[in-house]
């Protein structure tokens, strides 16, 4: 399964499904697993009353596998397309089939469609033995016709070669993702271009048909379109309803989102075929090359096909036989019809380019889904009851833990090691200072091509503008602290300004205070600019932007090297001005001083970008943010009246009164005047006027006053960073007290531990409150992005440590704190974790998602605790000697039991959460399991941890060393599930997809440390087994 996720990422979903998930050997493994489940019911007598919960959830897995088999072999998935005003009962299958119709002058036969997934030769070498080439033989009234696929090009891309002996070929130039792309259609063929069929000399229903009749080109289509004559810029309409229209070469034809030009008359040529990129060309059709052999003739044909195409794509005459060929989807008819009265873009798989039709996803799987859901129900019930049922292994572990209460102690060196670890994290926290989290911010330019991006005007500047630009770039920087002192923004008015609402680039309505903090953290790296609060800073730079061009405001990291810092004229604190980041381009306009380096860095894949490349890209983003700020694009405080999309703008142009008479401009002008006069009444009035406009025109999206106040309070707390420091301090102190209690027991120490326990509980309660406040102000659960989920997992880590705290063993409690410190340090110490509150995409707005993510992320806290306990046990094996052997033995026994309890709870939560994710997927898009990389790796984690829990049943593998080692290294599957899939694979859960990023250096270091720890611990463990305690 793990291999399948990487194969899918590199070679595409069809390859992964055909050669792994849908392959016979994978199905055989599943059957063996089911038989193993059934066989172990009798072997371990799960039918006994004390083991009934185990019987229930083991039988549940059998039902889930049966439901999956029904889904695979009996059910089908597809899509239904409906044009506006029309009805449909036709389902186009996702599965592909080979279809053929054979006829001659007297007879004709249609044959059964054969389900097949064709693959190119570009598959992993280790999977080639499982690749089947399509080869079929048909009988036509006693004559044998043999077909064999000799070539297959997924998402085929063509290259045209002029050839007098070739075929008449139509050349199209289309626009895809802002780039010119060449398409070629040979006479008598049809090509799918941007979800529309285009044919050449092959009349096809539903297609844009271009034909060459007596040297004259004509075009017809069921859709109305238009064209523009390039030389005159004259626009004309192309009638629909399949009426023939004269075709004009070198004119731009537009049908919905499809725009194309035929630059030259059709000519004789041959086409060289290439496999298309799975991302760039994902909507392009496949090309099938087929060898046909009959008793009288042979021929080789090429035709296009693929998922979504249902008609016969090619007809060929071989001898006296006429063959109609197709590779694509089938159509199933439902016993009912759906009518689309009016187009609406609700949740759907796709829609027509002209927005007059919808494409709905369809799933015909009542039996498979119901059987699987019954299995899910039994699974959830059995796992829950297992935690409380007497006689289960979980209850026995609890009893064993109680028996150890009088003798168990944690060793001195183990405590010292963890105290040092806590201290190291305390030092790491101090490095963050008061800067708060570093963050990545979404801008309008995110995801766009910046290869030609600069920061100058779009049009070439005039000579006077060039002179002004040279003068501006030669200006000397100001002293930042002195400049801040000259800004006279009234503090009370700035607070009122901070409560004004603004729409960010993601569409979220938030207080200006939130936006001000995000901008200042991104550009300056702090939450204040010397004496100015974030609100005062944003108001000052918005009202008088040009004054800030020479202020050392932009923070420059040292990753670019000292020479770069000198080139950018950074001061001793690492700050520079916007002017210092600009230089005159060849045309006299201002551009980024590192623009050449930026273009080189941007052209590289993320995996190939070095430290300097990342530095340049980060600096360019800061400069872009500064430019947006100077230009006033951030301050989107004015809702457009009557706008259906609830769009807010910064300073919309007023065609009647002009730009300067809009409320935002008038307000900022009054702020400038108030700084000089010291009277803020006019500014207050204009600010209140904007608030009234927001309430009037944006009432559908304006949050309540209470929510605004709570968000501003939340911004001022910086709660989670402070709680991380508290966890670190309390964890270190409780470890120190545990060390003292090894040699001295008295009531005072017991009370101190109790006080620390209460303080940790209080900190956990405050963290829960912070998550609750974030939930309230965001309107969605506080585990919907990476930053929120890590905070939630850290809270579960502390909670799990408190729940599993037994026998006054302070180490377990401190381990929970340490897990929280590690995770929260990761959340606040790296640029990949964005603390910004963002709106949810529609597919994530589901109560099933809330339950699914809450449960599955909760399991990560227990797995993290188990991994840490496993590491500590290995360390105990390393430090073991004759003097402390008894203490080590008892400590290992207790920690192993706690580890197994934690793992059991974690596995139950992970399993339930994973299958609840299947319910969410089924409710959202009608498919409860699709082998998406995220769900696949979650399932892998379930299997790996289930193996760890069952390893005690395997002869000669019951040792505590192996169990604790496995609990440590198994956590790598959780890291892969949570982080690896998002950054190195693609899938439905990867909403910010792109090329994989480089593997961080700490990953290699961690692997090396764990390997060394395991090796040394094994040598010491083996030595102790040869020399047991006397």
JSON list of C-alpha atoms in Angstrom, two decimals, residues 407-411 869-870 872-877 884-900 959-961 964:
[
{"chain": "A", "resi": 407, "resn": "UNK", "atom": "CA", "xyz": [7.79, -1.13, 43.94]},
{"chain": "A", "resi": 408, "resn": "UNK", "atom": "CA", "xyz": [8.04, 0.87, 40.74]},
{"chain": "A", "resi": 409, "resn": "UNK", "atom": "CA", "xyz": [10.48, 3.79, 40.48]},
{"chain": "A", "resi": 410, "resn": "UNK", "atom": "CA", "xyz": [11.99, 5.60, 37.52]},
{"chain": "A", "resi": 411, "resn": "UNK", "atom": "CA", "xyz": [15.75, 5.72, 37.41]},
{"chain": "A", "resi": 869, "resn": "UNK", "atom": "CA", "xyz": [7.90, 5.97, 26.48]},
{"chain": "A", "resi": 870, "resn": "UNK", "atom": "CA", "xyz": [9.48, 3.49, 24.07]},
{"chain": "A", "resi": 872, "resn": "UNK", "atom": "CA", "xyz": [12.85, 6.04, 27.51]},
{"chain": "A", "resi": 873, "resn": "UNK", "atom": "CA", "xyz": [12.69, 2.26, 27.97]},
{"chain": "A", "resi": 874, "resn": "UNK", "atom": "CA", "xyz": [15.52, 1.87, 25.44]},
{"chain": "A", "resi": 875, "resn": "UNK", "atom": "CA", "xyz": [17.54, 4.41, 27.42]},
{"chain": "A", "resi": 876, "resn": "UNK", "atom": "CA", "xyz": [16.83, 2.44, 30.60]},
{"chain": "A", "resi": 877, "resn": "UNK", "atom": "CA", "xyz": [18.28, -0.65, 28.92]},
{"chain": "A", "resi": 884, "resn": "UNK", "atom": "CA", "xyz": [20.22, -0.16, 39.69]},
{"chain": "A", "resi": 885, "resn": "UNK", "atom": "CA", "xyz": [19.13, -3.35, 37.93]},
{"chain": "A", "resi": 886, "resn": "UNK", "atom": "CA", "xyz": [16.10, -3.91, 40.19]},
{"chain": "A", "resi": 887, "resn": "UNK", "atom": "CA", "xyz": [14.89, -0.34, 39.70]},
{"chain": "A", "resi": 888, "resn": "UNK", "atom": "CA", "xyz": [15.38, -0.58, 35.93]},
{"chain": "A", "resi": 889, "resn": "UNK", "atom": "CA", "xyz": [13.47, -3.85, 35.76]},
{"chain": "A", "resi": 890, "resn": "UNK", "atom": "CA", "xyz": [10.47, -2.54, 37.66]},
{"chain": "A", "resi": 891, "resn": "UNK", "atom": "CA", "xyz": [10.50, 0.78, 35.77]},
{"chain": "A", "resi": 892, "resn": "UNK", "atom": "CA", "xyz": [10.64, -1.01, 32.41]},
{"chain": "A", "resi": 893, "resn": "UNK", "atom": "CA", "xyz": [7.75, -3.23, 33.46]},
{"chain": "A", "resi": 894, "resn": "UNK", "atom": "CA", "xyz": [5.53, -0.31, 34.43]},
{"chain": "A", "resi": 895, "resn": "UNK", "atom": "CA", "xyz": [6.45, 1.91, 31.48]},
{"chain": "A", "resi": 896, "resn": "UNK", "atom": "CA", "xyz": [5.85, -0.97, 29.06]},
{"chain": "A", "resi": 897, "resn": "UNK", "atom": "CA", "xyz": [2.39, -1.56, 30.48]},
{"chain": "A", "resi": 898, "resn": "UNK", "atom": "CA", "xyz": [1.56, 2.15, 30.28]},
{"chain": "A", "resi": 899, "resn": "UNK", "atom": "CA", "xyz": [2.96, 2.15, 26.74]},
{"chain": "A", "resi": 900, "resn": "UNK", "atom": "CA", "xyz": [0.71, -0.75, 25.72]},
{"chain": "A", "resi": 959, "resn": "UNK", "atom": "CA", "xyz": [10.29, -9.26, 24.71]},
{"chain": "A", "resi": 960, "resn": "UNK", "atom": "CA", "xyz": [9.94, -5.76, 26.13]},
{"chain": "A", "resi": 961, "resn": "UNK", "atom": "CA", "xyz": [12.83, -4.50, 24.01]},
{"chain": "A", "resi": 964, "resn": "UNK", "atom": "CA", "xyz": [9.18, -0.61, 22.94]}
]
